[in-house]
Amino acid sequence: KDGVKKKATIASEKKKLKASLFEEEKSLETMKKSSHATIAKQEKKVRNLRQLKEQKKNTTTSKDPSQDPQIIQIEKQMEEANAQINYFKKGIEELETSVKEIKKKIQGTEREEKDITASIAKKKAINDAESKKREQQKKKSEASIKDMRKALDVKMETLEAAKSELKKKEDFRSNLEKNTRFVKDKKDFIRALKDIGYDDAYMN
């Protein structure tokens, strides 16, 4: 659960970074297009001013060319043109750096996302294996209980058969005792009849 939650957070962060990247790349492209003509114009101006400066150095009447008002003015114009060039170039450079950093962050989130996906897959594989093992153990236990019940049923059947056989033997013994007692009683009865004068022919 934590892995899935973290993955969702990273995915959200990546989405934001991609949106930022889109805006930065758009700004970079706009700045490159808009500043391209200005930079080219200012660079040409600097080249022309440099040539003019060299010419003024050769024609100046000042003992120190660097103190010549016209040369000072040319240098000031060159400085302003270079400042504009540097301003635009620095702006482009900063946007390019920003784009690179955002891309780097996106790559980082993608690596993290990949690692978490692998971690989730690994945990799932472990859980699936454990679940399968538990299921196998459950089936094994159920089979074992089934076998035990079957064996118990066989034992109960054997016991019932033994009880039935024992009852038959007890019934047979009981009947035998009754018959034996009846025969004995009959003999005593015949003997008593003889004693009082009845003969065998009468008794038969």
Coordinates of N, CA and C in Angstrom, one line a residue, residues 7-183:
K7 N 4.2 5.7 -5.3 CA 4.2 5.7 -6.8 C 3.2 6.8 -7.3
A8 N 2.1 6.9 -6.7 CA 1.1 7.9 -7.1 C 1.6 9.3 -6.9
T9 N 2.3 9.5 -5.7 CA 2.9 10.8 -5.4 C 3.9 11.2 -6.4
I10 N 4.8 10.2 -6.8 CA 5.9 10.5 -7.8 C 5.3 10.8 -9.1
A11 N 4.2 10.0 -9.5 CA 3.6 10.2 -10.8 C 3.0 11.7 -10.9
S12 N 2.4 12.1 -9.7 CA 1.8 13.5 -9.7 C 3.0 14.5 -9.8
E13 N 4.1 14.3 -9.1 CA 5.2 15.2 -9.2 C 5.8 15.2 -10.6
K14 N 5.9 14.1 -11.2 CA 6.4 14.0 -12.6 C 5.5 14.8 -13.6
K15 N 4.2 14.7 -13.4 CA 3.2 15.4 -14.2 C 3.4 16.9 -14.1
K16 N 3.6 17.4 -12.8 CA 3.9 18.8 -12.6 C 5.2 19.3 -13.2
L17 N 6.2 18.4 -13.1 CA 7.5 18.7 -13.7 C 7.4 18.8 -15.2
K18 N 6.6 17.9 -15.8 CA 6.5 17.9 -17.3 C 5.7 19.2 -17.8
A19 N 4.8 19.6 -16.9 CA 4.0 20.9 -17.2 C 5.0 22.1 -17.2
S20 N 5.9 22.1 -16.1 CA 6.8 23.1 -16.0 C 7.8 23.1 -17.1
L21 N 8.2 21.9 -17.5 CA 9.2 21.8 -18.6 C 8.6 22.3 -19.9
F22 N 7.3 22.0 -20.1 CA 6.6 22.5 -21.3 C 6.6 24.1 -21.4
E23 N 6.4 24.7 -20.2 CA 6.3 26.2 -20.1 C 7.7 26.8 -20.3
E24 N 8.7 26.1 -19.7 CA 10.1 26.7 -19.8 C 10.6 26.5 -21.3
E25 N 10.3 25.4 -21.9 CA 10.8 25.2 -23.3 C 10.1 26.2 -24.2
K26 N 8.8 26.5 -23.9 CA 8.0 27.4 -24.7 C 8.6 28.8 -24.5
S27 N 9.0 29.2 -23.3 CA 9.6 30.5 -23.0 C 10.9 30.6 -23.7
L28 N 11.7 29.5 -23.6 CA 13.0 29.5 -24.2 C 12.9 29.7 -25.7
E29 N 12.0 29.0 -26.4 CA 11.8 29.1 -27.8 C 11.4 30.5 -28.2
T30 N 10.5 31.1 -27.4 CA 10.0 32.5 -27.6 C 11.2 33.5 -27.5
M31 N 12.0 33.3 -26.4 CA 13.1 34.3 -26.2 C 14.1 34.1 -27.3
K32 N 14.4 32.9 -27.7 CA 15.4 32.7 -28.8 C 15.0 33.4 -30.1
K33 N 13.7 33.2 -30.4 CA 13.1 33.9 -31.6 C 13.1 35.4 -31.5
S34 N 12.7 35.9 -30.4 CA 12.5 37.3 -30.2 C 13.9 38.0 -30.0
S35 N 14.8 37.4 -29.4 CA 16.1 38.0 -29.2 C 17.1 37.8 -30.3
H36 N 16.9 36.8 -31.1 CA 17.8 36.5 -32.2 C 18.1 37.7 -33.1
A37 N 17.1 38.4 -33.5 CA 17.3 39.6 -34.4 C 18.0 40.7 -33.6
T38 N 17.6 40.9 -32.3 CA 18.2 42.0 -31.5 C 19.7 41.7 -31.2
I39 N 20.0 40.5 -30.9 CA 21.4 40.1 -30.7 C 22.3 40.3 -31.9
A40 N 21.7 39.9 -33.1 CA 22.5 40.0 -34.3 C 22.7 41.5 -34.7
K41 N 21.6 42.3 -34.4 CA 21.7 43.7 -34.7 C 22.7 44.4 -33.8
Q42 N 22.7 44.1 -32.5 CA 23.6 44.7 -31.5 C 25.1 44.2 -31.8
E43 N 25.3 43.0 -32.2 CA 26.6 42.5 -32.5 C 27.2 43.2 -33.7
K44 N 26.3 43.4 -34.7 CA 26.7 44.2 -35.9 C 27.1 45.6 -35.5
K45 N 26.3 46.2 -34.6 CA 26.5 47.5 -34.1 C 27.9 47.6 -33.4
V46 N 28.2 46.6 -32.6 CA 29.5 46.6 -31.9 C 30.6 46.5 -32.9
R47 N 30.5 45.7 -33.9 CA 31.5 45.5 -34.9 C 31.8 46.9 -35.6
N48 N 30.7 47.5 -36.0 CA 30.8 48.8 -36.7 C 31.4 49.9 -35.8
L49 N 31.0 49.9 -34.5 CA 31.6 50.9 -33.6 C 33.1 50.6 -33.3
R50 N 33.4 49.3 -33.3 CA 34.9 49.0 -33.1 C 35.7 49.5 -34.3
Q51 N 35.2 49.3 -35.5 CA 35.9 49.9 -36.7 C 36.0 51.4 -36.6
L52 N 34.9 52.0 -36.2 CA 34.8 53.5 -36.1 C 35.8 54.0 -35.0
K53 N 35.9 53.3 -34.0 CA 36.8 53.6 -32.9 C 38.2 53.6 -33.4
E54 N 38.6 52.5 -34.2 CA 39.9 52.4 -34.7 C 40.2 53.6 -35.6
Q55 N 39.2 53.9 -36.4 CA 39.4 55.1 -37.3 C 39.6 56.4 -36.6
K56 N 38.8 56.6 -35.5 CA 38.9 57.8 -34.7 C 40.3 57.9 -34.0
K57 N 40.8 56.7 -33.6 CA 42.1 56.6 -33.0 C 43.2 57.2 -33.9
N58 N 43.0 56.8 -35.2 CA 44.0 57.2 -36.2 C 43.9 58.7 -36.6
T59 N 42.7 59.3 -36.4 CA 42.5 60.6 -36.9 C 42.4 61.6 -35.7
T60 N 42.4 61.2 -34.5 CA 42.2 62.1 -33.3 C 43.4 63.0 -33.2
T61 N 43.1 64.2 -32.7 CA 44.1 65.2 -32.5 C 44.6 65.2 -31.0
S62 N 43.8 64.4 -30.2 CA 44.2 64.3 -28.8 C 45.5 63.5 -28.6
K63 N 46.3 64.0 -27.6 CA 47.5 63.3 -27.3 C 47.2 61.9 -26.7
D64 N 46.1 61.8 -25.9 CA 45.7 60.5 -25.3 C 44.3 60.2 -26.0
P65 N 44.3 59.2 -27.0 CA 43.1 58.8 -27.7 C 41.9 58.4 -26.7
S66 N 42.3 57.8 -25.6 CA 41.3 57.4 -24.7 C 40.5 58.5 -24.1
Q67 N 41.0 59.7 -24.2 CA 40.4 60.9 -23.6 C 39.6 61.7 -24.7
D68 N 39.7 61.2 -25.9 CA 38.9 61.8 -27.0 C 37.4 61.7 -26.8
P69 N 36.6 62.8 -26.7 CA 35.2 62.7 -26.5 C 34.4 61.8 -27.4
Q70 N 34.8 61.8 -28.7 CA 34.1 60.9 -29.7 C 34.4 59.5 -29.4
I71 N 35.7 59.2 -29.1 CA 36.1 57.8 -28.8 C 35.4 57.3 -27.5
I72 N 35.3 58.2 -26.5 CA 34.6 57.9 -25.3 C 33.1 57.6 -25.6
Q73 N 32.5 58.4 -26.4 CA 31.1 58.2 -26.8 C 30.9 56.8 -27.5
I74 N 31.9 56.5 -28.4 CA 31.8 55.2 -29.1 C 31.9 54.1 -28.2
E75 N 32.8 54.1 -27.2 CA 33.0 53.1 -26.2 C 31.7 52.9 -25.3
K76 N 31.1 54.0 -25.1 CA 29.9 54.0 -24.3 C 28.7 53.3 -25.0
Q77 N 28.6 53.6 -26.3 CA 27.7 52.9 -27.2 C 27.9 51.4 -27.3
M78 N 29.3 51.1 -27.4 CA 29.7 49.7 -27.5 C 29.3 48.9 -26.2
E79 N 29.5 49.6 -25.1 CA 29.2 49.0 -23.8 C 27.7 48.8 -23.6
E80 N 26.9 49.7 -24.1 CA 25.4 49.6 -24.0 C 25.0 48.4 -24.9
A81 N 25.5 48.3 -26.1 CA 25.2 47.2 -27.1 C 25.6 45.9 -26.5
N82 N 26.8 45.8 -25.9 CA 27.2 44.5 -25.3 C 26.4 44.1 -24.1
A83 N 25.9 45.2 -23.4 CA 25.0 44.9 -22.2 C 23.7 44.3 -22.7
Q84 N 23.2 44.8 -23.8 CA 22.0 44.2 -24.3 C 22.2 42.8 -24.8
I85 N 23.3 42.6 -25.5 CA 23.7 41.2 -26.0 C 23.8 40.2 -24.8
N86 N 24.5 40.7 -23.8 CA 24.7 39.8 -22.6 C 23.4 39.5 -21.8
Y87 N 22.5 40.6 -21.8 CA 21.2 40.4 -21.2 C 20.4 39.3 -21.8
F88 N 20.3 39.4 -23.1 CA 19.5 38.4 -23.8 C 20.2 37.0 -23.8
K89 N 21.5 37.0 -23.9 CA 22.3 35.7 -23.9 C 22.1 35.0 -22.5
K90 N 22.2 35.9 -21.4 CA 22.1 35.4 -20.1 C 20.7 34.8 -19.8
G91 N 19.7 35.5 -20.4 CA 18.3 35.1 -20.2 C 18.1 33.7 -20.9
I92 N 18.7 33.5 -22.1 CA 18.6 32.3 -22.8 C 19.3 31.2 -22.1
E93 N 20.5 31.5 -21.5 CA 21.3 30.6 -20.8 C 20.6 30.1 -19.5
E94 N 20.0 31.0 -18.8 CA 19.2 30.7 -17.6 C 18.0 29.8 -17.9
L95 N 17.3 30.1 -19.0 CA 16.2 29.2 -19.4 C 16.7 27.8 -19.8
E96 N 17.8 27.8 -20.5 CA 18.4 26.5 -20.9 C 18.8 25.6 -19.7
T97 N 19.4 26.3 -18.7 CA 19.8 25.7 -17.5 C 18.5 25.1 -16.7
S98 N 17.5 26.0 -16.7 CA 16.2 25.6 -16.1 C 15.6 24.3 -16.7
V99 N 15.7 24.3 -18.1 CA 15.1 23.2 -18.8 C 15.9 21.9 -18.5
K100 N 17.3 22.1 -18.5 CA 18.1 20.9 -18.2 C 17.9 20.4 -16.8
E101 N 17.7 21.3 -15.8 CA 17.4 20.9 -14.4 C 16.1 20.1 -14.3
I102 N 15.1 20.7 -15.0 CA 13.7 20.0 -15.0 C 13.8 18.7 -15.6
K103 N 14.5 18.6 -16.7 CA 14.7 17.2 -17.4 C 15.4 16.3 -16.5
K104 N 16.4 16.8 -15.7 CA 17.1 15.9 -14.8 C 16.2 15.4 -13.7
K105 N 15.4 16.3 -13.2 CA 14.4 16.0 -12.1 C 13.4 14.9 -12.6
I106 N 13.0 15.1 -13.9 CA 12.0 14.1 -14.5 C 12.7 12.8 -14.6
Q107 N 13.9 12.7 -15.0 CA 14.7 11.5 -15.1 C 14.8 10.8 -13.7
G108 N 15.0 11.7 -12.7 CA 15.1 11.2 -11.3 C 13.8 10.5 -10.9
T109 N 12.7 11.2 -11.2 CA 11.3 10.7 -10.8 C 11.0 9.4 -11.5
E110 N 11.5 9.3 -12.8 CA 11.3 8.1 -13.6 C 12.1 7.0 -13.1
R111 N 13.3 7.2 -12.6 CA 14.1 6.2 -12.0 C 13.5 5.7 -10.7
E112 N 13.0 6.7 -9.9 CA 12.4 6.3 -8.6 C 11.1 5.5 -8.9
E113 N 10.3 6.0 -9.9 CA 9.1 5.3 -10.3 C 9.4 3.8 -10.7
K114 N 10.5 3.7 -11.5 CA 10.9 2.4 -11.9 C 11.3 1.5 -10.7
D115 N 12.0 2.1 -9.8 CA 12.5 1.3 -8.6 C 11.3 0.9 -7.8
I116 N 10.3 1.8 -7.6 CA 9.1 1.5 -6.8 C 8.3 0.4 -7.5
T117 N 8.2 0.5 -8.8 CA 7.4 -0.5 -9.6 C 8.0 -1.9 -9.4
A118 N 9.4 -1.9 -9.5 CA 10.1 -3.2 -9.3 C 9.9 -3.7 -7.9
S119 N 9.9 -2.8 -6.9 CA 9.7 -3.1 -5.5 C 8.3 -3.7 -5.2
I120 N 7.3 -3.0 -5.9 CA 5.9 -3.5 -5.7 C 5.8 -4.9 -6.4
A121 N 6.4 -5.1 -7.5 CA 6.4 -6.4 -8.2 C 7.0 -7.5 -7.4
K122 N 8.1 -7.1 -6.8 CA 8.9 -8.1 -5.9 C 8.0 -8.5 -4.7
K123 N 7.4 -7.5 -4.1 CA 6.6 -7.7 -2.9 C 5.4 -8.6 -3.3
K124 N 4.8 -8.3 -4.5 CA 3.6 -9.0 -5.0 C 4.0 -10.5 -5.2
A125 N 5.2 -10.7 -5.8 CA 5.7 -12.0 -6.1 C 5.9 -12.8 -4.8
I126 N 6.4 -12.1 -3.8 CA 6.6 -12.8 -2.5 C 5.3 -13.1 -1.8
N127 N 4.3 -12.1 -1.9 CA 3.0 -12.4 -1.3 C 2.3 -13.5 -2.0
D128 N 2.4 -13.5 -3.4 CA 1.7 -14.5 -4.2 C 2.3 -15.9 -3.8
A129 N 3.6 -16.0 -3.7 CA 4.3 -17.2 -3.3 C 3.9 -17.7 -2.0
E130 N 3.8 -16.8 -1.0 CA 3.3 -17.1 0.4 C 1.9 -17.5 0.4
S131 N 1.1 -16.8 -0.4 CA -0.4 -17.2 -0.5 C -0.5 -18.6 -1.1
K132 N 0.3 -18.9 -2.2 CA 0.2 -20.2 -2.8 C 0.7 -21.3 -1.8
K133 N 1.7 -20.9 -1.0 CA 2.2 -21.9 0.0 C 1.1 -22.2 1.0
R134 N 0.4 -21.1 1.5 CA -0.6 -21.2 2.5 C -1.8 -22.1 1.9
E135 N -2.1 -21.8 0.6 CA -3.2 -22.5 0.0 C -2.8 -24.0 -0.2
Q136 N -1.6 -24.3 -0.5 CA -1.1 -25.7 -0.6 C -1.2 -26.4 0.8
Q137 N -0.7 -25.6 1.8 CA -0.8 -26.2 3.2 C -2.2 -26.4 3.6
K138 N -3.1 -25.5 3.2 CA -4.5 -25.6 3.6 C -5.1 -26.9 2.9
K139 N -4.8 -27.1 1.6 CA -5.3 -28.2 0.9 C -4.7 -29.5 1.5
K140 N -3.4 -29.5 1.9 CA -2.7 -30.6 2.5 C -3.4 -31.0 3.8
S141 N -3.7 -29.9 4.6 CA -4.4 -30.1 5.9 C -5.8 -30.7 5.7
E142 N -6.5 -30.1 4.7 CA -7.9 -30.6 4.4 C -7.8 -32.1 4.0
A143 N -6.8 -32.4 3.1 CA -6.7 -33.8 2.7 C -6.3 -34.7 3.8
S144 N -5.5 -34.2 4.8 CA -5.1 -35.0 5.9 C -6.3 -35.3 6.8
I145 N -7.1 -34.2 7.0 CA -8.3 -34.3 7.9 C -9.3 -35.3 7.2
K146 N -9.4 -35.2 5.9 CA -10.3 -36.1 5.2 C -9.9 -37.6 5.3
D147 N -8.5 -37.8 5.2 CA -8.0 -39.2 5.4 C -8.2 -39.7 6.8
M148 N -8.0 -38.7 7.8 CA -8.2 -39.1 9.2 C -9.7 -39.5 9.5
R149 N -10.6 -38.7 8.9 CA -12.0 -39.0 9.0 C -12.4 -40.3 8.4
K150 N -11.8 -40.5 7.2 CA -12.0 -41.8 6.5 C -11.5 -43.0 7.3
A151 N -10.3 -42.8 7.9 CA -9.8 -43.9 8.7 C -10.6 -44.1 10.0
L152 N -11.2 -43.0 10.5 CA -12.0 -43.1 11.7 C -13.3 -43.8 11.4
D153 N -13.9 -43.5 10.2 CA -15.1 -44.1 9.7 C -14.9 -45.6 9.6
V154 N -13.7 -46.0 9.0 CA -13.4 -47.4 8.9 C -13.3 -48.1 10.3
K155 N -12.7 -47.4 11.2 CA -12.5 -47.9 12.6 C -13.9 -48.1 13.2
M156 N -14.7 -47.1 13.0 CA -16.1 -47.1 13.6 C -16.9 -48.3 13.0
E157 N -16.8 -48.5 11.7 CA -17.4 -49.6 11.0 C -16.9 -50.9 11.6
T158 N -15.6 -51.0 11.8 CA -15.0 -52.3 12.3 C -15.5 -52.5 13.7
L159 N -15.6 -51.4 14.5 CA -16.0 -51.5 15.9 C -17.5 -51.9 16.0
E160 N -18.3 -51.3 15.1 CA -19.7 -51.7 15.0 C -19.9 -53.2 14.6
A161 N -19.1 -53.6 13.7 CA -19.1 -55.0 13.3 C -18.7 -55.9 14.4
A162 N -17.7 -55.5 15.2 CA -17.2 -56.3 16.3 C -18.3 -56.4 17.4
K163 N -18.9 -55.2 17.6 CA -20.0 -55.1 18.6 C -21.2 -56.1 18.2
S164 N -21.5 -56.0 16.9 CA -22.6 -56.9 16.4 C -22.2 -58.4 16.6
E165 N -20.9 -58.7 16.2 CA -20.5 -60.1 16.4 C -20.5 -60.5 17.9
L166 N -20.1 -59.6 18.7 CA -20.1 -59.9 20.2 C -21.5 -60.1 20.7
K167 N -22.4 -59.3 20.2 CA -23.8 -59.5 20.6 C -24.4 -60.8 20.2
K168 N -24.0 -61.2 18.9 CA -24.4 -62.5 18.4 C -23.9 -63.6 19.4
K169 N -22.6 -63.5 19.7 CA -22.0 -64.5 20.6 C -22.7 -64.5 22.0
E170 N -23.0 -63.3 22.5 CA -23.7 -63.2 23.8 C -25.1 -63.8 23.7
D171 N -25.8 -63.6 22.6 CA -27.1 -64.1 22.4 C -27.1 -65.6 22.3
F172 N -26.0 -66.1 21.6 CA -25.9 -67.6 21.5 C -25.6 -68.2 22.8
R173 N -24.7 -67.6 23.6 CA -24.4 -68.1 24.9 C -25.6 -68.1 25.8
S174 N -26.4 -67.0 25.7 CA -27.6 -66.9 26.6 C -28.6 -68.0 26.2
N175 N -28.8 -68.2 24.9 CA -29.7 -69.2 24.5 C -29.2 -70.6 24.9
L176 N -27.9 -70.8 24.8 CA -27.3 -72.1 25.2 C -27.6 -72.4 26.7
E177 N -27.4 -71.3 27.5 CA -27.6 -71.4 28.9 C -29.0 -71.8 29.2
K178 N -29.9 -71.1 28.5 CA -31.4 -71.3 28.7 C -31.7 -72.8 28.3
N179 N -31.2 -73.2 27.2 CA -31.5 -74.6 26.7 C -30.9 -75.6 27.7
T180 N -29.7 -75.3 28.2 CA -29.1 -76.3 29.1 C -29.9 -76.4 30.4
R181 N -30.3 -75.2 30.9 CA -31.1 -75.1 32.1 C -32.5 -75.9 31.9
F182 N -33.1 -75.7 30.6 CA -34.3 -76.4 30.3 C -34.2 -77.9 30.3
V183 N -33.0 -78.3 29.7 CA -32.8 -79.8 29.7 C -32.6 -80.3 31.1

